[in-house]
Coordinates of C-alpha atoms in Angstrom, one line a residue:
Chain A
M1 CA 28.2 -12.0 12.5
P2 CA 29.5 -14.8 14.8
N3 CA 29.3 -18.3 13.4
N4 CA 27.8 -20.2 16.3
I5 CA 24.4 -18.5 16.3
K6 CA 21.5 -20.9 16.5
V7 CA 18.4 -19.8 14.5
V8 CA 15.0 -20.3 16.1
K9 CA 11.9 -20.7 14.0
E10 CA 8.9 -20.5 16.2
K11 CA 5.1 -20.0 16.2
Y12 CA 3.5 -17.3 18.3
R13 CA 0.1 -15.8 18.9
I14 CA 0.6 -12.0 19.1
A15 CA -2.4 -9.6 19.3
G16 CA -4.6 -12.6 18.4
I17 CA -2.7 -13.2 15.2
N18 CA -0.9 -16.4 14.2
T19 CA 2.7 -15.2 13.8
G20 CA 5.9 -16.8 12.8
I21 CA 9.2 -15.3 13.9
I22 CA 12.6 -16.5 12.7
S23 CA 15.2 -15.1 15.2
R24 CA 18.5 -15.8 16.8
K25 CA 18.5 -17.8 20.0
D26 CA 18.8 -15.8 23.2
W27 CA 18.9 -12.5 21.4
I28 CA 16.4 -9.9 22.6
I29 CA 13.4 -10.7 20.5
E30 CA 13.7 -14.5 20.9
R31 CA 13.7 -14.0 24.7
Q32 CA 10.9 -11.5 24.8
A33 CA 8.7 -13.5 22.5
R34 CA 8.7 -16.6 24.6
P35 CA 5.5 -15.8 26.6
Y36 CA 3.7 -15.6 23.3
I37 CA 4.6 -19.0 22.0
A38 CA 1.5 -20.8 20.6
E39 CA 0.4 -23.8 18.5
F40 CA -1.6 -23.4 15.3
E41 CA -2.3 -25.3 12.1
G42 CA -1.0 -24.0 8.8
V43 CA 1.1 -21.0 7.7
P44 CA 1.4 -18.0 10.0
D45 CA -0.6 -14.9 9.0
I46 CA 2.3 -12.7 9.8
I47 CA 5.9 -13.6 9.4
C48 CA 8.9 -11.7 10.9
A49 CA 12.5 -12.4 9.9
V50 CA 15.6 -10.5 9.2
D51 CA 18.3 -12.4 7.2
D52 CA 22.0 -12.1 8.0
K53 CA 22.8 -9.8 5.0
S54 CA 20.0 -7.3 5.8
L55 CA 20.8 -7.4 9.5
T56 CA 24.5 -6.6 8.9
E57 CA 23.5 -3.8 6.5
K58 CA 21.0 -2.3 9.0
S59 CA 23.5 -2.6 11.8
S60 CA 26.1 -0.6 10.0
N61 CA 23.5 2.1 9.1
F62 CA 22.5 2.4 12.8
P63 CA 25.8 2.3 14.8
M64 CA 24.0 3.5 17.9
L65 CA 22.1 0.2 18.1
T66 CA 23.5 -3.2 19.0
I67 CA 23.0 -5.9 16.4
Q68 CA 20.5 -7.5 18.8
E69 CA 18.6 -4.3 19.0
C70 CA 18.5 -4.1 15.2
E71 CA 16.9 -7.5 15.0
Y72 CA 14.5 -6.6 17.7
M73 CA 13.4 -3.3 16.1
W74 CA 13.2 -4.6 12.5
T75 CA 11.1 -7.7 13.4
G76 CA 8.8 -5.2 15.4
E77 CA 8.5 -3.0 12.4
Q78 CA 7.7 -5.9 10.1
F79 CA 4.9 -7.0 12.5
C80 CA 3.4 -3.5 12.7
R81 CA 3.4 -3.1 8.9
Q82 CA 1.7 -6.5 8.3
L83 CA -0.7 -5.8 11.2
L84 CA -2.5 -3.3 8.9
G85 CA -3.9 -6.2 7.0
F86 CA -5.6 -7.4 10.2
D87 CA -7.7 -4.4 11.3
G88 CA -4.9 -3.2 13.6
F89 CA -2.3 -0.6 14.0
M90 CA 0.5 0.2 16.5
L91 CA 0.4 3.4 18.6
H92 CA 3.7 4.7 20.1
S93 CA 2.5 5.0 23.7
S94 CA 2.5 3.5 27.2
A95 CA -0.5 1.3 27.9
V96 CA -1.6 0.7 31.5
V97 CA -4.5 -1.5 32.5
Y98 CA -6.7 -0.7 35.5
K99 CA -10.1 -2.3 36.3
D100 CA -10.1 -4.3 33.0
R101 CA -9.6 -1.3 30.7
A102 CA -6.6 -0.1 28.8
Y103 CA -5.5 3.5 29.0
L104 CA -3.0 4.6 26.4
F105 CA -0.7 7.6 26.9
S106 CA 1.0 8.8 23.8
A107 CA 3.6 11.5 23.1
P108 CA 7.0 11.9 21.3
S109 CA 9.9 10.0 22.9
G110 CA 11.2 11.6 26.1
T111 CA 8.0 13.4 27.1
G112 CA 7.2 11.1 30.0
K113 CA 4.7 8.4 28.9
S114 CA 6.3 5.7 31.0
T115 CA 6.7 8.1 33.9
H116 CA 3.0 8.8 33.8
T117 CA 1.9 5.1 33.7
G118 CA 4.4 4.5 36.5
I119 CA 2.5 7.0 38.6
W120 CA -0.8 5.1 37.9
Q121 CA 0.9 2.0 39.3
R122 CA 1.9 3.9 42.4
V123 CA -1.4 5.6 43.0
F124 CA -3.8 2.8 42.1
G125 CA -1.5 0.0 43.4
E126 CA 0.8 -2.4 41.6
E127 CA -1.5 -5.3 42.5
N128 CA -4.4 -3.5 40.7
T129 CA -2.6 -2.3 37.6
Y130 CA -0.2 -3.6 35.0
I131 CA 1.7 -2.3 32.0
L132 CA 0.3 -4.0 28.8
N133 CA 3.0 -2.5 26.7
D134 CA 5.4 0.3 27.6
D135 CA 6.3 1.4 24.1
K136 CA 4.3 0.1 21.1
P137 CA 0.9 -1.5 22.1
V138 CA -1.3 -2.7 19.3
I139 CA -4.8 -1.5 18.8
R140 CA -7.1 -3.9 16.9
M141 CA -10.8 -4.0 16.0
I142 CA -12.3 -7.4 16.8
D143 CA -16.0 -8.0 16.3
G144 CA -16.7 -4.3 16.4
Q145 CA -14.9 -3.7 19.7
V146 CA -11.6 -1.9 20.1
Y147 CA -8.9 -4.0 21.9
V148 CA -5.4 -3.2 23.0
F149 CA -2.7 -5.9 23.0
G150 CA 0.7 -6.4 24.5
T151 CA 3.4 -7.6 22.2
P152 CA 7.0 -8.7 22.7
W153 CA 8.2 -5.3 21.3
S154 CA 8.0 -3.0 24.3
G155 CA 11.0 -0.7 24.2
K156 CA 13.7 0.0 26.7
T157 CA 11.9 -1.2 29.8
D158 CA 10.8 -4.7 28.5
Q159 CA 7.4 -4.2 30.2
N160 CA 4.7 -6.1 28.3
R161 CA 2.0 -8.8 28.9
N162 CA 0.5 -11.2 26.5
A163 CA -3.1 -10.0 27.0
G164 CA -5.9 -8.2 25.1
V165 CA -7.9 -5.6 27.0
L166 CA -10.8 -3.3 25.9
L167 CA -9.6 0.3 25.2
Q168 CA -10.9 2.9 27.6
G169 CA -9.3 5.9 25.8
I170 CA -6.2 7.4 24.2
C171 CA -4.6 10.5 25.7
F172 CA -1.8 12.6 24.2
I173 CA 0.3 14.1 27.0
N174 CA 2.6 17.0 27.3
R175 CA 4.5 18.4 30.3
A176 CA 2.7 21.2 32.2
E177 CA 2.7 22.7 35.7
K178 CA -0.9 21.9 36.4
N179 CA -2.8 18.8 35.5
Q180 CA -5.6 19.4 33.0
I181 CA -7.3 17.1 30.6
N182 CA -9.8 17.6 27.8
K183 CA -11.2 15.7 24.8
I184 CA -9.9 16.7 21.4
D185 CA -11.7 17.0 18.1
T186 CA -11.5 14.3 15.4
K187 CA -9.2 16.3 13.2
T188 CA -6.6 16.8 15.9
A189 CA -7.0 13.2 17.1
I190 CA -6.3 11.8 13.5
Y191 CA -3.3 14.1 13.1
K192 CA -1.7 13.2 16.5
I193 CA -2.3 9.4 15.9
L194 CA -0.8 9.5 12.4
N195 CA 2.3 11.1 14.0
Q196 CA 2.7 8.3 16.5
T197 CA 2.3 5.3 14.3
I198 CA 4.4 3.8 11.5
R199 CA 3.8 5.8 8.3
P200 CA 2.5 3.2 5.8
D201 CA 4.5 2.8 2.6
G202 CA 2.1 3.2 -0.3
A203 CA -1.5 4.1 -1.0
D204 CA -2.9 0.6 -0.3
K205 CA -1.4 0.4 3.2
M206 CA -2.4 4.0 3.9
T207 CA -6.0 3.1 2.9
L208 CA -5.9 0.2 5.4
L209 CA -4.6 2.4 8.2
L210 CA -7.2 5.1 7.6
D211 CA -9.9 2.5 7.4
V212 CA -9.1 1.0 10.8
L213 CA -8.6 4.5 12.3
D214 CA -12.0 5.5 11.0
R215 CA -13.6 2.6 12.9
V216 CA -11.5 3.0 16.0
L217 CA -12.3 6.7 16.3
Q218 CA -16.0 6.1 15.9
K219 CA -15.9 4.0 19.0
S220 CA -13.2 5.6 21.1
A221 CA -12.5 8.9 23.0
V222 CA -9.2 10.7 22.5
Y223 CA -7.9 13.3 24.9
E224 CA -5.0 15.6 25.5
M225 CA -3.5 16.4 28.8
G226 CA -1.0 18.7 30.3
C227 CA 0.5 16.8 33.2
N228 CA 3.1 17.1 36.0
M229 CA 4.7 14.3 38.0
T230 CA 2.5 14.3 41.1
D231 CA 0.0 11.6 42.1
D232 CA -2.8 14.0 41.1
A233 CA -1.7 13.4 37.4
A234 CA -3.0 9.8 37.5
I235 CA -6.2 10.8 39.3
T236 CA -6.9 13.6 36.9
A237 CA -6.3 11.4 33.9
F238 CA -8.5 8.6 35.3
K239 CA -11.3 10.9 36.1
G240 CA -11.1 12.7 32.8
M241 CA -11.1 9.5 30.8
N242 CA -14.1 8.1 32.7
G243 CA -16.2 11.2 32.2
V244 CA -16.0 12.3 35.8
L245 CA -14.5 15.7 35.3
Chain B
M1 CA -3.4 24.0 -12.4
K2 CA -4.1 20.7 -10.5
I3 CA -3.2 18.9 -7.3
K4 CA 0.2 17.3 -7.2
E5 CA 0.5 13.5 -7.4
G6 CA 0.7 11.4 -4.3
F7 CA -2.1 12.8 -2.1
M8 CA -5.0 10.7 -0.8
L9 CA -8.3 12.2 0.2
R10 CA -10.3 10.1 2.8
T11 CA -13.1 10.6 5.3
V12 CA -12.1 9.4 8.7
A13 CA -14.7 9.4 11.5
G14 CA -16.6 12.1 9.7
Q15 CA -13.6 14.3 9.0
T16 CA -12.3 14.7 5.5
I17 CA -8.5 14.7 5.4
V18 CA -5.7 14.6 2.9
V19 CA -2.5 12.6 3.5
P20 CA 0.6 12.1 1.4
V21 CA 1.5 8.7 0.1
G22 CA 4.6 7.4 -1.7
S23 CA 7.3 9.9 -2.6
A24 CA 5.0 12.9 -1.7
A25 CA 5.4 11.8 1.9
V26 CA 9.1 12.6 1.8
S27 CA 8.5 16.3 1.2
F28 CA 5.1 16.7 3.0
N29 CA 5.0 15.4 6.5
G30 CA 1.7 16.5 7.7
M31 CA -2.0 16.2 7.0
I32 CA -4.6 18.7 5.8
S33 CA -8.2 18.7 6.8
L34 CA -10.9 20.0 4.5
N35 CA -14.5 21.1 5.2
E36 CA -17.3 20.2 2.8
S37 CA -16.7 22.8 0.2
G38 CA -12.9 22.2 0.4
A39 CA -13.4 18.5 -0.3
F40 CA -15.7 19.4 -3.2
L41 CA -13.1 21.8 -4.7
W42 CA -10.3 19.2 -4.1
S43 CA -12.2 16.8 -6.4
K44 CA -12.6 19.5 -9.0
L45 CA -8.8 20.0 -9.0
S46 CA -7.9 16.4 -9.4
E47 CA -8.0 17.3 -13.1
E48 CA -6.7 20.4 -14.8
N49 CA -8.8 23.4 -13.8
D50 CA -8.5 27.2 -13.2
R51 CA -9.8 29.6 -10.6
D52 CA -12.8 30.7 -12.7
G53 CA -13.7 27.0 -13.4
L54 CA -13.6 26.3 -9.6
V55 CA -15.8 29.4 -8.9
K56 CA -18.3 28.2 -11.5
A57 CA -18.4 24.7 -10.1
L58 CA -19.0 26.0 -6.6
L59 CA -21.9 28.2 -7.8
D60 CA -23.4 25.3 -9.7
E61 CA -23.2 23.0 -6.6
Y62 CA -24.1 25.4 -3.8
D63 CA -26.6 28.2 -3.4
V64 CA -24.3 31.0 -2.5
K65 CA -23.5 34.5 -3.7
R66 CA -20.7 34.9 -6.3
E67 CA -18.6 37.0 -3.8
L68 CA -18.7 34.2 -1.2
A69 CA -17.8 31.6 -3.8
C70 CA -14.8 33.6 -5.0
C71 CA -13.7 34.1 -1.4
G72 CA -14.0 30.4 -0.7
V73 CA -12.1 29.4 -3.8
D74 CA -9.3 31.9 -3.1
M75 CA -8.9 30.8 0.5
F76 CA -8.8 27.2 -0.7
L77 CA -6.1 27.9 -3.3
K78 CA -4.1 29.9 -0.8
K79 CA -4.1 26.9 1.6
L80 CA -3.0 24.5 -1.1
R81 CA -0.2 26.9 -2.3
E82 CA 1.1 27.3 1.3
A83 CA 1.3 23.6 1.6
K84 CA 2.9 23.4 -1.8
L85 CA 0.3 20.9 -3.1
L86 CA -0.5 22.8 -6.3
D87 CA 1.0 22.1 -9.7
E88 CA 0.6 25.4 -11.6

């Protein structure tokens, strides 16, 4: 670890939660978190920090990541784990906003989530849509409503916005020749969501996750879609998730 | 026989599921869903029990023929054995 690194201790509001992050100046997370800087009284509700020793250790365990990427990913994981205490969870997905509603497209890495939300931007217009978070948006229950939030942790493409938007629906995608979307049953939805979020460590945390999932699923629709890369994919997804198909 | 340690039963949006927690999560990566009688039998296996005990419990709780109860219990035990959730 170089000696001349300045450590930044800053307050942020992320997904509506008072957050403190201790990070290294000009590294990835410090730069990405700047739009989320906020003032608040008292101690943060969530704290993210990776000390030098842990960082060096993690960096040697993950040689395919740069040391900056290690700090970025581990602060993100810390946020997502503590988030469970605030009626929220992270879903590995790309979240696009159109007409004041957030549409989440989830799948294992490499399937084409970002490609699909990119098609939405092309079809519905860049001026009418934006990417709330391209990799790990946060879903949170606030006053009985389901919101989706952008966070500074947004994967390779850095696309994120500091905003909270009502959830329209969650859609699990897979590649197919023809575009076809349908709702899935609760059991399948739970299984797919559990596979695209951080697995909680311990029974207490699992209970928190299942509790928030219970409330979110009672209010939200979950779909699966086979999609290709044509414009029709975005149109089919939009119609399907708005009950027009 | 009884259910192995480290599995949590919860009802999520009306669906009863079982997920691993702690060290059980290392060897069992998935999730099991249970219908109403499955959830009932699960609770009867949280303590030491045997196949006949489960059949009797099902007959006490539900108004079904003995054949159906046996069938239900055997299918349930098969599912648990396949997922390696049973300590026998």
